[in-house]
Short mmCIF file of C-alpha atoms in Angstrom, two decimals:
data_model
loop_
_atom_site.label_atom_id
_atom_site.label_comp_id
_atom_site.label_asym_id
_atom_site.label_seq_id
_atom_site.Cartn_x
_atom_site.Cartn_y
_atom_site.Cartn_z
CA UNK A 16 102.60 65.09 -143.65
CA UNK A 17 100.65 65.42 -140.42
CA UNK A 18 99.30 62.71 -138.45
CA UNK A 19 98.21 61.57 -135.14
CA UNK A 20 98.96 65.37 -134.18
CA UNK A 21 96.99 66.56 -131.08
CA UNK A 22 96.66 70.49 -131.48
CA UNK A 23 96.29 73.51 -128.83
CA UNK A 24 95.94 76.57 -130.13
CA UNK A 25 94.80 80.13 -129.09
CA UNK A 26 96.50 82.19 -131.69
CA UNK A 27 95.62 83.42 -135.62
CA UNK A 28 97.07 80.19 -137.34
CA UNK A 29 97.85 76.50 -135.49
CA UNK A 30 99.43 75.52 -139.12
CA UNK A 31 100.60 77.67 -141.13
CA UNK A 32 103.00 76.40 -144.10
CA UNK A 33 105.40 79.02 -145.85
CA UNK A 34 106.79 78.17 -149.03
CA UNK A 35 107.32 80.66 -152.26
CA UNK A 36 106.80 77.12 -154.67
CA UNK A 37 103.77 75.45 -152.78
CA UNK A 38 103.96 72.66 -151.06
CA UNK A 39 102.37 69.14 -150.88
CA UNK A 40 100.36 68.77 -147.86
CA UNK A 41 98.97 65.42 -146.76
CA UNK A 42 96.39 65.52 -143.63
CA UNK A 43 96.69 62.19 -142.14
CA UNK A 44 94.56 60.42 -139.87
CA UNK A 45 94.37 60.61 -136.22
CA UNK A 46 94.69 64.74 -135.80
CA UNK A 47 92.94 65.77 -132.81
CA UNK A 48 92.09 69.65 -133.29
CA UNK A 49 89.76 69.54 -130.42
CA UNK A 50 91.48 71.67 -128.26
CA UNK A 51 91.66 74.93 -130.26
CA UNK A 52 90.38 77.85 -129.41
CA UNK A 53 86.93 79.20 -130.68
CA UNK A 54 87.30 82.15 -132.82
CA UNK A 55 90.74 80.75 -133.84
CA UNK A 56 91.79 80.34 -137.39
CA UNK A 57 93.24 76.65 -137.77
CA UNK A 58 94.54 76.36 -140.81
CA UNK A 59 96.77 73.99 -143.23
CA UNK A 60 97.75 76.32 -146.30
CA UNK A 61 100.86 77.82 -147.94
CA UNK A 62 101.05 81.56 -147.52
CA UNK A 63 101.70 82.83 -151.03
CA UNK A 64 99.39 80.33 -152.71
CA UNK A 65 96.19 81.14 -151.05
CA UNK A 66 94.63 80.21 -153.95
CA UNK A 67 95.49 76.41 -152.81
CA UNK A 68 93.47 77.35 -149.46
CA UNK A 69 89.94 75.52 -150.51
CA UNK A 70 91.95 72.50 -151.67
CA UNK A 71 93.48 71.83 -148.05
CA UNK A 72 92.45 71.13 -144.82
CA UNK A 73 90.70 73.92 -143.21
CA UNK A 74 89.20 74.15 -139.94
CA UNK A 75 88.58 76.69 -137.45
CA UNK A 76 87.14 77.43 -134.22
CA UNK A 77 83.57 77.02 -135.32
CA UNK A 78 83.69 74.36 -137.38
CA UNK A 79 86.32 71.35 -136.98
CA UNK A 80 88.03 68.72 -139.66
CA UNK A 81 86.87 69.35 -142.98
CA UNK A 82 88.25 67.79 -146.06
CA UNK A 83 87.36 68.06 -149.73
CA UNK A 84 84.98 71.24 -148.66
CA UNK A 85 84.66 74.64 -150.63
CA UNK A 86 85.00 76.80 -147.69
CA UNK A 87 85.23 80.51 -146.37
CA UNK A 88 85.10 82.70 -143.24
CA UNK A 89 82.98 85.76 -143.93
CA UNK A 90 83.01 88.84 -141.70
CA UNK A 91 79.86 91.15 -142.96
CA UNK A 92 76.86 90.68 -144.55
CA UNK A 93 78.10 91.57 -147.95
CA UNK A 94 80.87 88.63 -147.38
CA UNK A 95 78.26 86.37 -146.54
CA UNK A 96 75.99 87.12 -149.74
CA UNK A 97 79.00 86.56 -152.20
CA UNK A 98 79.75 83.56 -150.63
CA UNK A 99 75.92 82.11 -151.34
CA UNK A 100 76.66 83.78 -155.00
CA UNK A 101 80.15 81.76 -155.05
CA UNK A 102 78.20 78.22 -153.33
CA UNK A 103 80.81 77.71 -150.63
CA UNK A 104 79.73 74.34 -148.71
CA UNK A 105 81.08 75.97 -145.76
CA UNK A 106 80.69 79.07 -144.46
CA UNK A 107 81.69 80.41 -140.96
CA UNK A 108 80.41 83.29 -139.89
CA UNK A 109 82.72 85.78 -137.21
CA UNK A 110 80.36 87.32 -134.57
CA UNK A 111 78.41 89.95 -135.37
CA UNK A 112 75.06 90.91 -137.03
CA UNK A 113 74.92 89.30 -140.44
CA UNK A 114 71.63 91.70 -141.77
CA UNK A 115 69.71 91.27 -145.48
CA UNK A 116 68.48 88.16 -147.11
CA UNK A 117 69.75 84.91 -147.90
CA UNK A 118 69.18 82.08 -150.11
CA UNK A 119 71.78 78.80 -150.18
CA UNK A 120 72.40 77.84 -153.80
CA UNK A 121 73.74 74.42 -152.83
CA UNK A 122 73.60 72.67 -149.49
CA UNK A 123 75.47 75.04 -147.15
CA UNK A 124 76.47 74.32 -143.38
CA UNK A 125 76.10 77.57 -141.89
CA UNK A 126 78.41 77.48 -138.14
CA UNK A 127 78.49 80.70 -136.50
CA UNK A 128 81.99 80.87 -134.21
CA UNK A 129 80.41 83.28 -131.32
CA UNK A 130 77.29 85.79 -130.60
CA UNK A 131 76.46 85.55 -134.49
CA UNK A 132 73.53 87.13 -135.79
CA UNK A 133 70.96 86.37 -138.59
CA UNK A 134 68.79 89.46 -139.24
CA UNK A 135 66.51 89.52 -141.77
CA UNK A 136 65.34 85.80 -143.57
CA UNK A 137 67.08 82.82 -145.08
CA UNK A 138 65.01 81.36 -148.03
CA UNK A 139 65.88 77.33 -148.93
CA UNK A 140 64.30 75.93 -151.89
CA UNK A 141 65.42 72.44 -153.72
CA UNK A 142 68.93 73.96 -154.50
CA UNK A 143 69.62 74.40 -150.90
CA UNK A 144 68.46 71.19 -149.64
CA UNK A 145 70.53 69.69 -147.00
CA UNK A 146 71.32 72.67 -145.27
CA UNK A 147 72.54 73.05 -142.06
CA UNK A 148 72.88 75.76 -139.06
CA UNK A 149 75.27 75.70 -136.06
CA UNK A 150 75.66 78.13 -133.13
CA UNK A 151 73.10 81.10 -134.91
CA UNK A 152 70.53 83.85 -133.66
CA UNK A 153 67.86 84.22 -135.96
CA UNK A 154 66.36 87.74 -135.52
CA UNK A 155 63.18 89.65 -137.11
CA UNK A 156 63.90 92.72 -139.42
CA UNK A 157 61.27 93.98 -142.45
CA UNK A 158 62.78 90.99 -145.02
CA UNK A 159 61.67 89.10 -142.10
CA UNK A 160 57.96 89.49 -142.66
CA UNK A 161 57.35 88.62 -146.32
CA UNK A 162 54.82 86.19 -147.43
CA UNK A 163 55.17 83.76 -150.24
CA UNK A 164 58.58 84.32 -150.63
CA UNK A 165 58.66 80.97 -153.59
CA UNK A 166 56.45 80.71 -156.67
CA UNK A 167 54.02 77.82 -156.56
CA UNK A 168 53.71 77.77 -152.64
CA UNK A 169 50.77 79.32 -150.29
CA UNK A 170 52.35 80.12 -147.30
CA UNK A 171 49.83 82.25 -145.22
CA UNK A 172 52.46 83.20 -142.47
CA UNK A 173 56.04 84.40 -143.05
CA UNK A 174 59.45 83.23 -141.10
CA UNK A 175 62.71 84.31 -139.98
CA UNK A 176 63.59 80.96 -141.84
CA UNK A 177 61.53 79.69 -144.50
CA UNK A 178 62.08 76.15 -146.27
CA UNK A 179 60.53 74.50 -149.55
CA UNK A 180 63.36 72.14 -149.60
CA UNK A 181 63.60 68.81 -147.30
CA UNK A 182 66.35 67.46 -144.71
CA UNK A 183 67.29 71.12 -143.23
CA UNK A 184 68.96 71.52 -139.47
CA UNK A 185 69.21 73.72 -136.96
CA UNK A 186 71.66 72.95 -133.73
CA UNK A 187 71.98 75.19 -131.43
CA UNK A 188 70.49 77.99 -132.93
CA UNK A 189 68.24 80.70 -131.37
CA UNK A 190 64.92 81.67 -132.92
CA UNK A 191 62.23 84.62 -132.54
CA UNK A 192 58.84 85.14 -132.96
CA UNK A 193 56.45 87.98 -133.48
CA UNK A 194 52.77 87.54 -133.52
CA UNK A 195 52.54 91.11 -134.21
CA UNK A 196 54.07 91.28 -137.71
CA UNK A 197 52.86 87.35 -138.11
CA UNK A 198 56.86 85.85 -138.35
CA UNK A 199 57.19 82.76 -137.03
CA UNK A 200 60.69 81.02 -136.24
CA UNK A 201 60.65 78.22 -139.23
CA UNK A 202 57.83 77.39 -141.90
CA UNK A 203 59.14 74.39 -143.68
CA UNK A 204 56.45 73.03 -146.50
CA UNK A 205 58.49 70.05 -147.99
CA UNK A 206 59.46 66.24 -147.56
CA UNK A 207 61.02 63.78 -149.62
CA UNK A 208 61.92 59.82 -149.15
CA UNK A 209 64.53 59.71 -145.62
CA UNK A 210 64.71 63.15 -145.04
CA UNK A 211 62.98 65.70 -142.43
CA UNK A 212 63.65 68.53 -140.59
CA UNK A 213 66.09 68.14 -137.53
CA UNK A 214 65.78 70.64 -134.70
CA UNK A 215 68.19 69.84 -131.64
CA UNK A 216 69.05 72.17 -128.35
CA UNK A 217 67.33 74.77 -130.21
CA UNK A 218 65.65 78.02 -128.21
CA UNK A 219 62.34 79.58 -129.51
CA UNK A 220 61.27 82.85 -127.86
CA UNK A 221 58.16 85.43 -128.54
CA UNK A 222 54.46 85.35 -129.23
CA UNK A 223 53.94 83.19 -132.15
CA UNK A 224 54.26 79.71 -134.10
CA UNK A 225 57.91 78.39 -133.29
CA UNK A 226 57.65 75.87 -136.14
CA UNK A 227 54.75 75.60 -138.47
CA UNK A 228 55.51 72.62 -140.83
CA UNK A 229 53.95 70.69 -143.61
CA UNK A 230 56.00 67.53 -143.18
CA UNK A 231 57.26 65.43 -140.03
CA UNK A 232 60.08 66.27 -138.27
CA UNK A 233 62.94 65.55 -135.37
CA UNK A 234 62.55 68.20 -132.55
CA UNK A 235 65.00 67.13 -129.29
CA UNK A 236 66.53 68.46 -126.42
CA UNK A 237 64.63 72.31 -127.32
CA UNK A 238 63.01 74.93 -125.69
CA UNK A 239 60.34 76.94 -126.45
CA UNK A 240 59.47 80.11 -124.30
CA UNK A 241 56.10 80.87 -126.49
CA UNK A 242 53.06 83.41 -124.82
CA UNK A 243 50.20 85.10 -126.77
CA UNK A 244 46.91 86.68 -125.49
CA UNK A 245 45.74 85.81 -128.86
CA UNK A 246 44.05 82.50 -128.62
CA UNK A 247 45.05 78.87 -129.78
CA UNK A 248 48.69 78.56 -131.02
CA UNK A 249 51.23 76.15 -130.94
CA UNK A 250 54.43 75.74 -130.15
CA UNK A 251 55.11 73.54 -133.28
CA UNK A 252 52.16 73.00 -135.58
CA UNK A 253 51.95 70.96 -138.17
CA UNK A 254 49.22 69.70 -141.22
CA UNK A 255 50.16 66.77 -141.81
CA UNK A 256 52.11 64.40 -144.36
CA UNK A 257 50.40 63.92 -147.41
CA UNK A 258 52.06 60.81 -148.41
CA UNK A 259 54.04 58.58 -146.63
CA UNK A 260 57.74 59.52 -147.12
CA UNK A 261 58.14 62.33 -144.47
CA UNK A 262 56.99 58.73 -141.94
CA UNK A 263 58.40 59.93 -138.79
CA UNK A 264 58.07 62.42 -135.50
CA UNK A 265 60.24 62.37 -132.92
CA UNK A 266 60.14 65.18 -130.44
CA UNK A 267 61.97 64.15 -127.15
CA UNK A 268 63.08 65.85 -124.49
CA UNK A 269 62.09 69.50 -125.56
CA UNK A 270 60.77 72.06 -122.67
CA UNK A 271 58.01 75.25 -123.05
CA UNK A 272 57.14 78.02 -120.81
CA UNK A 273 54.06 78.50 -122.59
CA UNK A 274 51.05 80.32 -121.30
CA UNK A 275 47.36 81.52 -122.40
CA UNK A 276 46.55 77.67 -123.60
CA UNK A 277 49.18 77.84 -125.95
CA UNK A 278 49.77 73.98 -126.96
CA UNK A 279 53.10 72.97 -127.44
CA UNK A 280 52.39 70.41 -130.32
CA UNK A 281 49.16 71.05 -132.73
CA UNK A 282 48.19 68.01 -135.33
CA UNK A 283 45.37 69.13 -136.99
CA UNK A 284 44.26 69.39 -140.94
CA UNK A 285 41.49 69.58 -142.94
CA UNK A 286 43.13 68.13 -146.15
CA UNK A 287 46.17 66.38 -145.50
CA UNK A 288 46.83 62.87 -144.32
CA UNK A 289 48.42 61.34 -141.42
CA UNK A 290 49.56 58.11 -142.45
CA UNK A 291 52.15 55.04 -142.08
CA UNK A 292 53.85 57.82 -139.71
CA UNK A 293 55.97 56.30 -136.39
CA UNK A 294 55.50 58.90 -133.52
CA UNK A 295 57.82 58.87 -130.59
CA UNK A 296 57.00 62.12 -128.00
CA UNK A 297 58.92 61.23 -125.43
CA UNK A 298 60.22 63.24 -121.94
CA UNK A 299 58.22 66.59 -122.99
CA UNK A 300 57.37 69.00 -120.18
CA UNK A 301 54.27 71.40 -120.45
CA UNK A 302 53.22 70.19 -123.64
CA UNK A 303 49.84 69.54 -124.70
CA UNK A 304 47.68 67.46 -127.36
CA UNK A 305 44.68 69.46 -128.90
CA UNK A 306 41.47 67.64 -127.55
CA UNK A 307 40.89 67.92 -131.49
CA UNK A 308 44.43 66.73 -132.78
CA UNK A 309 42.32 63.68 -134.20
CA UNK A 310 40.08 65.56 -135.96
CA UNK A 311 37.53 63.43 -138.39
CA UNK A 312 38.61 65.91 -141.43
CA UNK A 313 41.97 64.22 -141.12
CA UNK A 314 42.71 60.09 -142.12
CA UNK A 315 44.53 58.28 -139.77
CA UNK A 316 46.05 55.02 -141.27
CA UNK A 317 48.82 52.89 -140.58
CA UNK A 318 50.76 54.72 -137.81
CA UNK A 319 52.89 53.73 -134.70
CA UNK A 320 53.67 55.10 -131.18
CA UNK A 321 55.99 54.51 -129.05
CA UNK A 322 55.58 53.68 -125.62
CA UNK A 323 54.49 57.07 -123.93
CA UNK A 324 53.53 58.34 -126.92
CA UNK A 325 49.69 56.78 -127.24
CA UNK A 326 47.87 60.02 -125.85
CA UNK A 327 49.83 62.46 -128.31
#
Protein backbone atom coordinates (compact mmCIF):
# COMPACT_ATOMS: atom_id res chain seq x y z
CA UNK A 1 0.00 0.00 0.00
CA UNK A 2 1.23 3.47 -0.87
CA UNK A 3 -0.02 6.59 0.47
CA UNK A 4 0.68 10.10 1.21
CA UNK A 5 4.11 9.25 -0.64
CA UNK A 6 5.83 12.36 -2.14
CA UNK A 7 8.04 11.02 -5.13
CA UNK A 8 11.45 12.33 -6.85
CA UNK A 9 12.55 10.56 -9.47
CA UNK A 10 15.01 10.88 -12.45
CA UNK A 11 15.62 7.30 -13.24
CA UNK A 12 13.71 4.34 -15.55
CA UNK A 13 11.22 3.22 -12.72
CA UNK A 14 10.22 5.38 -9.26
CA UNK A 15 8.15 2.00 -8.30
CA UNK A 16 8.92 -0.87 -9.39
CA UNK A 17 7.42 -4.10 -7.50
CA UNK A 18 9.23 -7.59 -7.99
CA UNK A 19 7.43 -10.55 -7.14
CA UNK A 20 7.42 -14.12 -9.18
CA UNK A 21 3.40 -14.61 -7.67
CA UNK A 22 2.02 -10.96 -8.24
CA UNK A 23 1.27 -8.85 -5.83
CA UNK A 24 -1.69 -6.75 -4.51
CA UNK A 25 -1.07 -3.19 -5.00
CA UNK A 26 -3.28 -0.53 -3.45
CA UNK A 27 -2.55 3.28 -4.63
CA UNK A 28 -3.74 5.31 -1.82
CA UNK A 29 -4.56 8.79 -1.61
CA UNK A 30 -2.36 11.67 -1.07
CA UNK A 31 0.78 10.54 -3.55
CA UNK A 32 2.42 13.49 -4.82
CA UNK A 33 4.33 12.38 -8.16
CA UNK A 34 4.88 15.92 -9.08
CA UNK A 35 8.36 15.99 -8.84
CA UNK A 36 9.42 13.32 -11.38
CA UNK A 37 11.29 13.77 -14.07
CA UNK A 38 9.85 14.26 -17.67
CA UNK A 39 10.71 11.46 -19.90
CA UNK A 40 10.75 9.23 -16.76
CA UNK A 41 8.87 6.03 -16.53
CA UNK A 42 6.85 6.09 -13.10
CA UNK A 43 5.47 3.11 -12.66
CA UNK A 44 3.49 0.74 -10.03
CA UNK A 45 3.67 -2.90 -11.60
CA UNK A 46 5.12 -6.35 -10.82
CA UNK A 47 7.94 -7.29 -13.13
CA UNK A 48 7.01 -10.77 -14.31
CA UNK A 49 3.30 -10.02 -14.60
CA UNK A 50 3.35 -7.23 -17.02
CA UNK A 51 0.30 -8.34 -18.12
CA UNK A 52 -1.15 -6.74 -14.69
CA UNK A 53 0.52 -3.32 -16.00
CA UNK A 54 -2.93 -1.64 -17.46
CA UNK A 55 -4.70 -2.70 -14.26
CA UNK A 56 -2.30 -0.52 -11.93
CA UNK A 57 -1.33 2.77 -11.46
CA UNK A 58 0.66 4.11 -14.22
CA UNK A 59 2.07 7.40 -14.70
CA UNK A 60 4.93 8.88 -16.31
CA UNK A 61 6.68 11.95 -17.11
CA UNK A 62 4.11 13.18 -19.57
CA UNK A 63 1.19 12.34 -18.13
CA UNK A 64 0.62 12.15 -14.16
CA UNK A 65 -1.92 9.95 -11.77
CA UNK A 66 -3.99 7.81 -13.75
CA UNK A 67 -6.21 5.15 -12.41
CA UNK A 68 -8.60 2.71 -14.01
CA UNK A 69 -6.95 3.86 -17.61
CA UNK A 70 -6.01 1.44 -20.58
CA UNK A 71 -2.68 2.86 -21.16
CA UNK A 72 0.67 2.60 -23.23
CA UNK A 73 3.91 4.42 -24.11
CA UNK A 74 4.56 4.09 -27.82
CA UNK A 75 7.94 4.85 -29.41
CA UNK A 76 7.29 4.88 -33.46
CA UNK A 77 4.66 5.43 -35.59
CA UNK A 78 3.81 1.83 -36.08
CA UNK A 79 3.46 1.68 -32.02
CA UNK A 80 1.27 4.46 -32.12
CA UNK A 81 -1.17 2.99 -34.93
CA UNK A 82 -1.62 -0.40 -32.98
CA UNK A 83 -2.33 1.35 -30.08
CA UNK A 84 -5.47 3.35 -31.93
CA UNK A 85 -6.19 -0.42 -33.35
CA UNK A 86 -5.96 -1.74 -29.55
CA UNK A 87 -8.19 1.77 -28.13
CA UNK A 88 -5.74 2.59 -25.36
CA UNK A 89 -7.33 5.72 -23.39
CA UNK A 90 -3.89 6.77 -22.91
CA UNK A 91 -1.24 7.02 -25.01
CA UNK A 92 2.18 8.77 -24.44
CA UNK A 93 4.13 9.40 -27.05
CA UNK A 94 8.43 9.44 -26.54
CA UNK A 95 9.93 12.31 -28.65
CA UNK A 96 10.31 11.93 -31.98
CA UNK A 97 8.43 12.18 -35.35
CA UNK A 98 5.28 10.12 -35.10
CA UNK A 99 4.58 10.13 -39.33
CA UNK A 100 1.22 8.45 -41.20
CA UNK A 101 -2.37 8.82 -40.30
CA UNK A 102 -4.41 8.52 -37.38
CA UNK A 103 -7.85 8.01 -36.35
CA UNK A 104 -8.88 7.55 -32.31
CA UNK A 105 -11.37 4.70 -32.03
CA UNK A 106 -12.46 5.79 -28.55
CA UNK A 107 -11.71 9.00 -26.72
CA UNK A 108 -7.90 9.05 -26.51
CA UNK A 109 -5.70 11.65 -24.48
CA UNK A 110 -2.82 12.00 -26.63
CA UNK A 111 0.39 13.67 -24.12
CA UNK A 112 3.53 13.89 -25.88
CA UNK A 113 6.60 13.70 -23.05
CA UNK A 114 9.19 16.06 -25.15
CA UNK A 115 9.85 17.55 -28.88
CA UNK A 116 7.01 15.06 -30.16
CA UNK A 117 5.95 15.16 -33.57
CA UNK A 118 2.61 14.63 -35.47
CA UNK A 119 3.29 14.35 -39.24
CA UNK A 120 0.79 13.63 -41.43
CA UNK A 121 -3.28 14.03 -40.11
CA UNK A 122 -5.36 12.83 -37.21
CA UNK A 123 -9.02 12.13 -38.32
CA UNK A 124 -11.83 12.21 -35.16
CA UNK A 125 -15.22 11.22 -35.97
CA UNK A 126 -18.11 10.27 -33.22
CA UNK A 127 -15.96 7.27 -31.98
CA UNK A 128 -13.22 9.55 -30.99
CA UNK A 129 -15.14 12.16 -29.34
CA UNK A 130 -13.64 13.54 -26.30
CA UNK A 131 -10.27 13.53 -27.39
CA UNK A 132 -7.56 15.23 -26.08
CA UNK A 133 -3.83 16.52 -27.02
CA UNK A 134 -1.00 17.56 -24.65
CA UNK A 135 2.52 18.86 -25.37
CA UNK A 136 2.27 17.96 -29.58
CA UNK A 137 3.66 19.48 -32.97
CA UNK A 138 1.31 19.04 -35.60
CA UNK A 139 3.23 19.11 -38.94
CA UNK A 140 2.10 19.02 -42.81
CA UNK A 141 3.10 15.88 -44.91
CA UNK A 142 0.94 14.57 -48.27
CA UNK A 143 -1.87 12.69 -45.76
CA UNK A 144 -1.91 16.15 -44.60
CA UNK A 145 -3.68 17.63 -47.58
CA UNK A 146 -6.70 15.39 -48.23
CA UNK A 147 -10.13 16.68 -48.59
CA UNK A 148 -13.24 15.06 -47.31
CA UNK A 149 -11.53 12.72 -45.40
CA UNK A 150 -15.47 11.42 -43.73
CA UNK A 151 -18.48 10.32 -45.77
CA UNK A 152 -21.45 12.64 -45.48
CA UNK A 153 -19.30 15.86 -44.80
CA UNK A 154 -18.24 18.82 -47.39
CA UNK A 155 -15.21 20.03 -46.17
CA UNK A 156 -13.73 22.35 -48.92
CA UNK A 157 -10.27 22.76 -47.11
CA UNK A 158 -8.17 19.97 -45.55
CA UNK A 159 -6.23 19.98 -41.94
CA UNK A 160 -3.36 18.73 -40.15
CA UNK A 161 -6.28 17.84 -37.67
CA UNK A 162 -9.64 17.30 -38.83
CA UNK A 163 -12.78 16.73 -36.44
CA UNK A 164 -16.52 15.54 -37.12
CA UNK A 165 -16.82 14.69 -33.55
CA UNK A 166 -17.57 17.38 -30.61
CA UNK A 167 -15.68 18.30 -27.19
CA UNK A 168 -11.93 17.80 -28.70
CA UNK A 169 -8.69 19.68 -26.97
CA UNK A 170 -5.63 20.80 -27.74
CA UNK A 171 -3.11 22.20 -24.78
CA UNK A 172 -0.12 23.12 -25.58
CA UNK A 173 0.18 21.90 -28.85
CA UNK A 174 1.86 23.50 -31.93
CA UNK A 175 0.07 23.81 -35.25
CA UNK A 176 1.02 24.66 -39.06
CA UNK A 177 -0.43 26.03 -41.87
CA UNK A 178 0.05 26.05 -45.59
CA UNK A 179 -1.96 28.18 -47.87
CA UNK A 180 -0.10 26.65 -50.60
CA UNK A 181 -1.35 23.04 -50.43
CA UNK A 182 -4.76 24.62 -48.69
CA UNK A 183 -4.05 22.71 -44.93
CA UNK A 184 -5.18 24.52 -42.30
CA UNK A 185 -4.26 23.75 -38.50
CA UNK A 186 -7.91 22.33 -37.28
CA UNK A 187 -11.32 22.06 -39.28
CA UNK A 188 -13.77 20.90 -36.72
CA UNK A 189 -17.57 20.61 -38.31
CA UNK A 190 -19.49 19.26 -35.18
CA UNK A 191 -21.32 20.25 -31.81
CA UNK A 192 -23.46 18.56 -29.51
CA UNK A 193 -25.40 19.67 -26.09
CA UNK A 194 -22.19 21.02 -23.41
CA UNK A 195 -19.48 20.29 -25.48
CA UNK A 196 -17.04 22.47 -27.86
CA UNK A 197 -13.77 22.65 -28.91
CA UNK A 198 -11.10 23.81 -26.26
CA UNK A 199 -7.92 25.40 -27.55
CA UNK A 200 -5.53 26.70 -24.64
CA UNK A 201 -1.64 28.06 -24.89
CA UNK A 202 -1.81 26.74 -28.27
CA UNK A 203 0.76 28.21 -31.22
CA UNK A 204 -0.48 28.52 -34.87
CA UNK A 205 2.17 29.38 -37.49
CA UNK A 206 2.06 29.74 -41.57
CA UNK A 207 -0.10 31.26 -44.25
CA UNK A 208 -3.50 29.96 -43.79
CA UNK A 209 -6.82 29.35 -41.63
CA UNK A 210 -5.54 28.39 -38.00
CA UNK A 211 -9.01 27.11 -37.11
CA UNK A 212 -11.90 26.97 -39.47
CA UNK A 213 -14.92 25.65 -37.43
CA UNK A 214 -18.56 24.95 -37.82
CA UNK A 215 -19.47 25.15 -34.15
CA UNK A 216 -18.42 27.56 -31.14
CA UNK A 217 -15.53 27.11 -29.35
CA UNK A 218 -12.99 28.02 -26.22
CA UNK A 219 -9.74 29.60 -27.66
CA UNK A 220 -7.40 31.11 -24.51
CA UNK A 221 -4.12 32.09 -23.71
CA UNK A 222 -2.97 31.23 -27.85
CA UNK A 223 -1.01 32.57 -30.40
CA UNK A 224 -1.35 32.82 -33.81
CA UNK A 225 1.63 33.98 -36.09
CA UNK A 226 -0.71 33.88 -39.45
CA UNK A 227 0.57 36.06 -42.94
CA UNK A 228 -0.77 35.58 -46.52
CA UNK A 229 -0.47 37.88 -49.61
CA UNK A 230 -3.57 36.19 -50.58
CA UNK A 231 -6.41 38.33 -49.46
CA UNK A 232 -9.05 38.01 -46.55
CA UNK A 233 -8.31 35.15 -44.07
CA UNK A 234 -8.70 34.57 -40.63
CA UNK A 235 -7.04 33.56 -37.94
CA UNK A 236 -10.04 31.44 -36.66
CA UNK A 237 -13.10 31.45 -38.87
CA UNK A 238 -16.09 30.19 -38.20
CA UNK A 239 -19.98 29.71 -39.94
CA UNK A 240 -21.84 29.65 -37.42
CA UNK A 241 -24.03 27.34 -35.00
CA UNK A 242 -26.93 26.06 -36.55
CA UNK A 243 -28.83 25.35 -33.49
CA UNK A 244 -28.35 26.33 -30.20
CA UNK A 245 -26.32 23.63 -28.36
CA UNK A 246 -22.70 24.60 -29.40
CA UNK A 247 -24.12 28.31 -27.20
CA UNK A 248 -20.83 29.61 -26.33
CA UNK A 249 -17.38 31.57 -27.53
CA UNK A 250 -14.89 32.39 -25.41
CA UNK A 251 -11.61 33.49 -26.84
CA UNK A 252 -9.51 35.37 -24.13
CA UNK A 253 -6.30 36.29 -23.93
CA UNK A 254 -4.96 34.86 -27.33
CA UNK A 255 -2.16 37.04 -29.36
CA UNK A 256 -1.53 37.26 -33.54
CA UNK A 257 1.24 38.61 -35.53
CA UNK A 258 -0.92 38.77 -38.40
CA UNK A 259 -0.32 40.85 -41.46
CA UNK A 260 -1.86 41.65 -45.10
CA UNK A 261 -5.51 42.37 -43.32
CA UNK A 262 -5.57 39.05 -42.12
CA UNK A 263 -8.46 39.14 -39.30
CA UNK A 264 -7.89 37.26 -36.40
CA UNK A 265 -11.62 36.21 -35.79
CA UNK A 266 -14.10 35.91 -39.01
CA UNK A 267 -18.09 35.37 -38.20
CA UNK A 268 -19.62 35.28 -41.30
CA UNK A 269 -22.30 32.74 -43.13
CA UNK A 270 -24.62 32.64 -45.64
CA UNK A 271 -26.72 29.71 -44.21
CA UNK A 272 -26.11 29.09 -40.75
CA UNK A 273 -27.44 30.74 -37.65
CA UNK A 274 -26.01 32.60 -34.85
CA UNK A 275 -28.24 32.17 -32.09
CA UNK A 276 -28.88 32.00 -28.11
CA UNK A 277 -24.86 32.04 -28.29
CA UNK A 278 -22.93 33.94 -25.03
CA UNK A 279 -19.72 35.61 -26.50
CA UNK A 280 -16.95 36.62 -24.21
CA UNK A 281 -13.64 38.07 -26.41
CA UNK A 282 -11.83 39.29 -23.90
CA UNK A 283 -7.83 40.66 -23.59
CA UNK A 284 -7.15 39.89 -27.49
CA UNK A 285 -4.28 41.79 -29.10
CA UNK A 286 -4.26 42.53 -32.96
CA UNK A 287 -7.44 41.01 -33.58
CA UNK A 288 -10.04 42.24 -35.74
CA UNK A 289 -13.98 42.01 -36.42
CA UNK A 290 -14.94 41.83 -40.22
CA UNK A 291 -16.83 45.21 -40.93
CA UNK A 292 -19.24 42.38 -42.40
CA UNK A 293 -19.16 39.82 -39.40
CA UNK A 294 -23.00 40.81 -39.12
CA UNK A 295 -23.81 40.09 -42.35
CA UNK A 296 -27.83 40.27 -43.22
CA UNK A 297 -27.49 36.54 -44.82
CA UNK A 298 -26.89 35.46 -41.25
CA UNK A 299 -29.88 35.57 -38.15
CA UNK A 300 -28.85 36.97 -35.13
CA UNK A 301 -31.21 35.98 -32.19
CA UNK A 302 -30.95 35.67 -28.65
CA UNK A 303 -27.21 36.18 -27.92
CA UNK A 304 -25.05 37.73 -25.07
CA UNK A 305 -21.71 39.61 -24.68
CA UNK A 306 -19.77 40.18 -22.18
CA UNK A 307 -18.48 43.32 -21.14
CA UNK A 308 -15.73 44.18 -23.83
CA UNK A 309 -17.10 41.98 -26.03
CA UNK A 310 -20.09 44.33 -27.73
CA UNK A 311 -17.95 45.39 -30.90
CA UNK A 312 -16.88 41.65 -31.73
Amino acid sequence: TVKNATFISKDKAAVLVTSTAGADIVWGEGNDISGVAADTEFAVWVDEDRAAYDDLVTVTGCYKKIEGTNATIVTNAEQLTQALVDKKNVICLQSGVYEGTFKPTVATKFVGASEVVIKGRVNIDGYGDGSSFENIKFEINDASKVKNSFTGTNYKYPAIVVIYASGVKFENCEFACDINTGVCGINYAAHATGKKLVVNNCSFKGDFYAIRTRTLFEITNSKFDIHTDAGTLAAVWTWGNGNPWANEVTFTGNTNINANEVYGVQMTSTTFTYNNIAFNVQGNTGFYALADATSSTCTYKDNTFAAGSETF
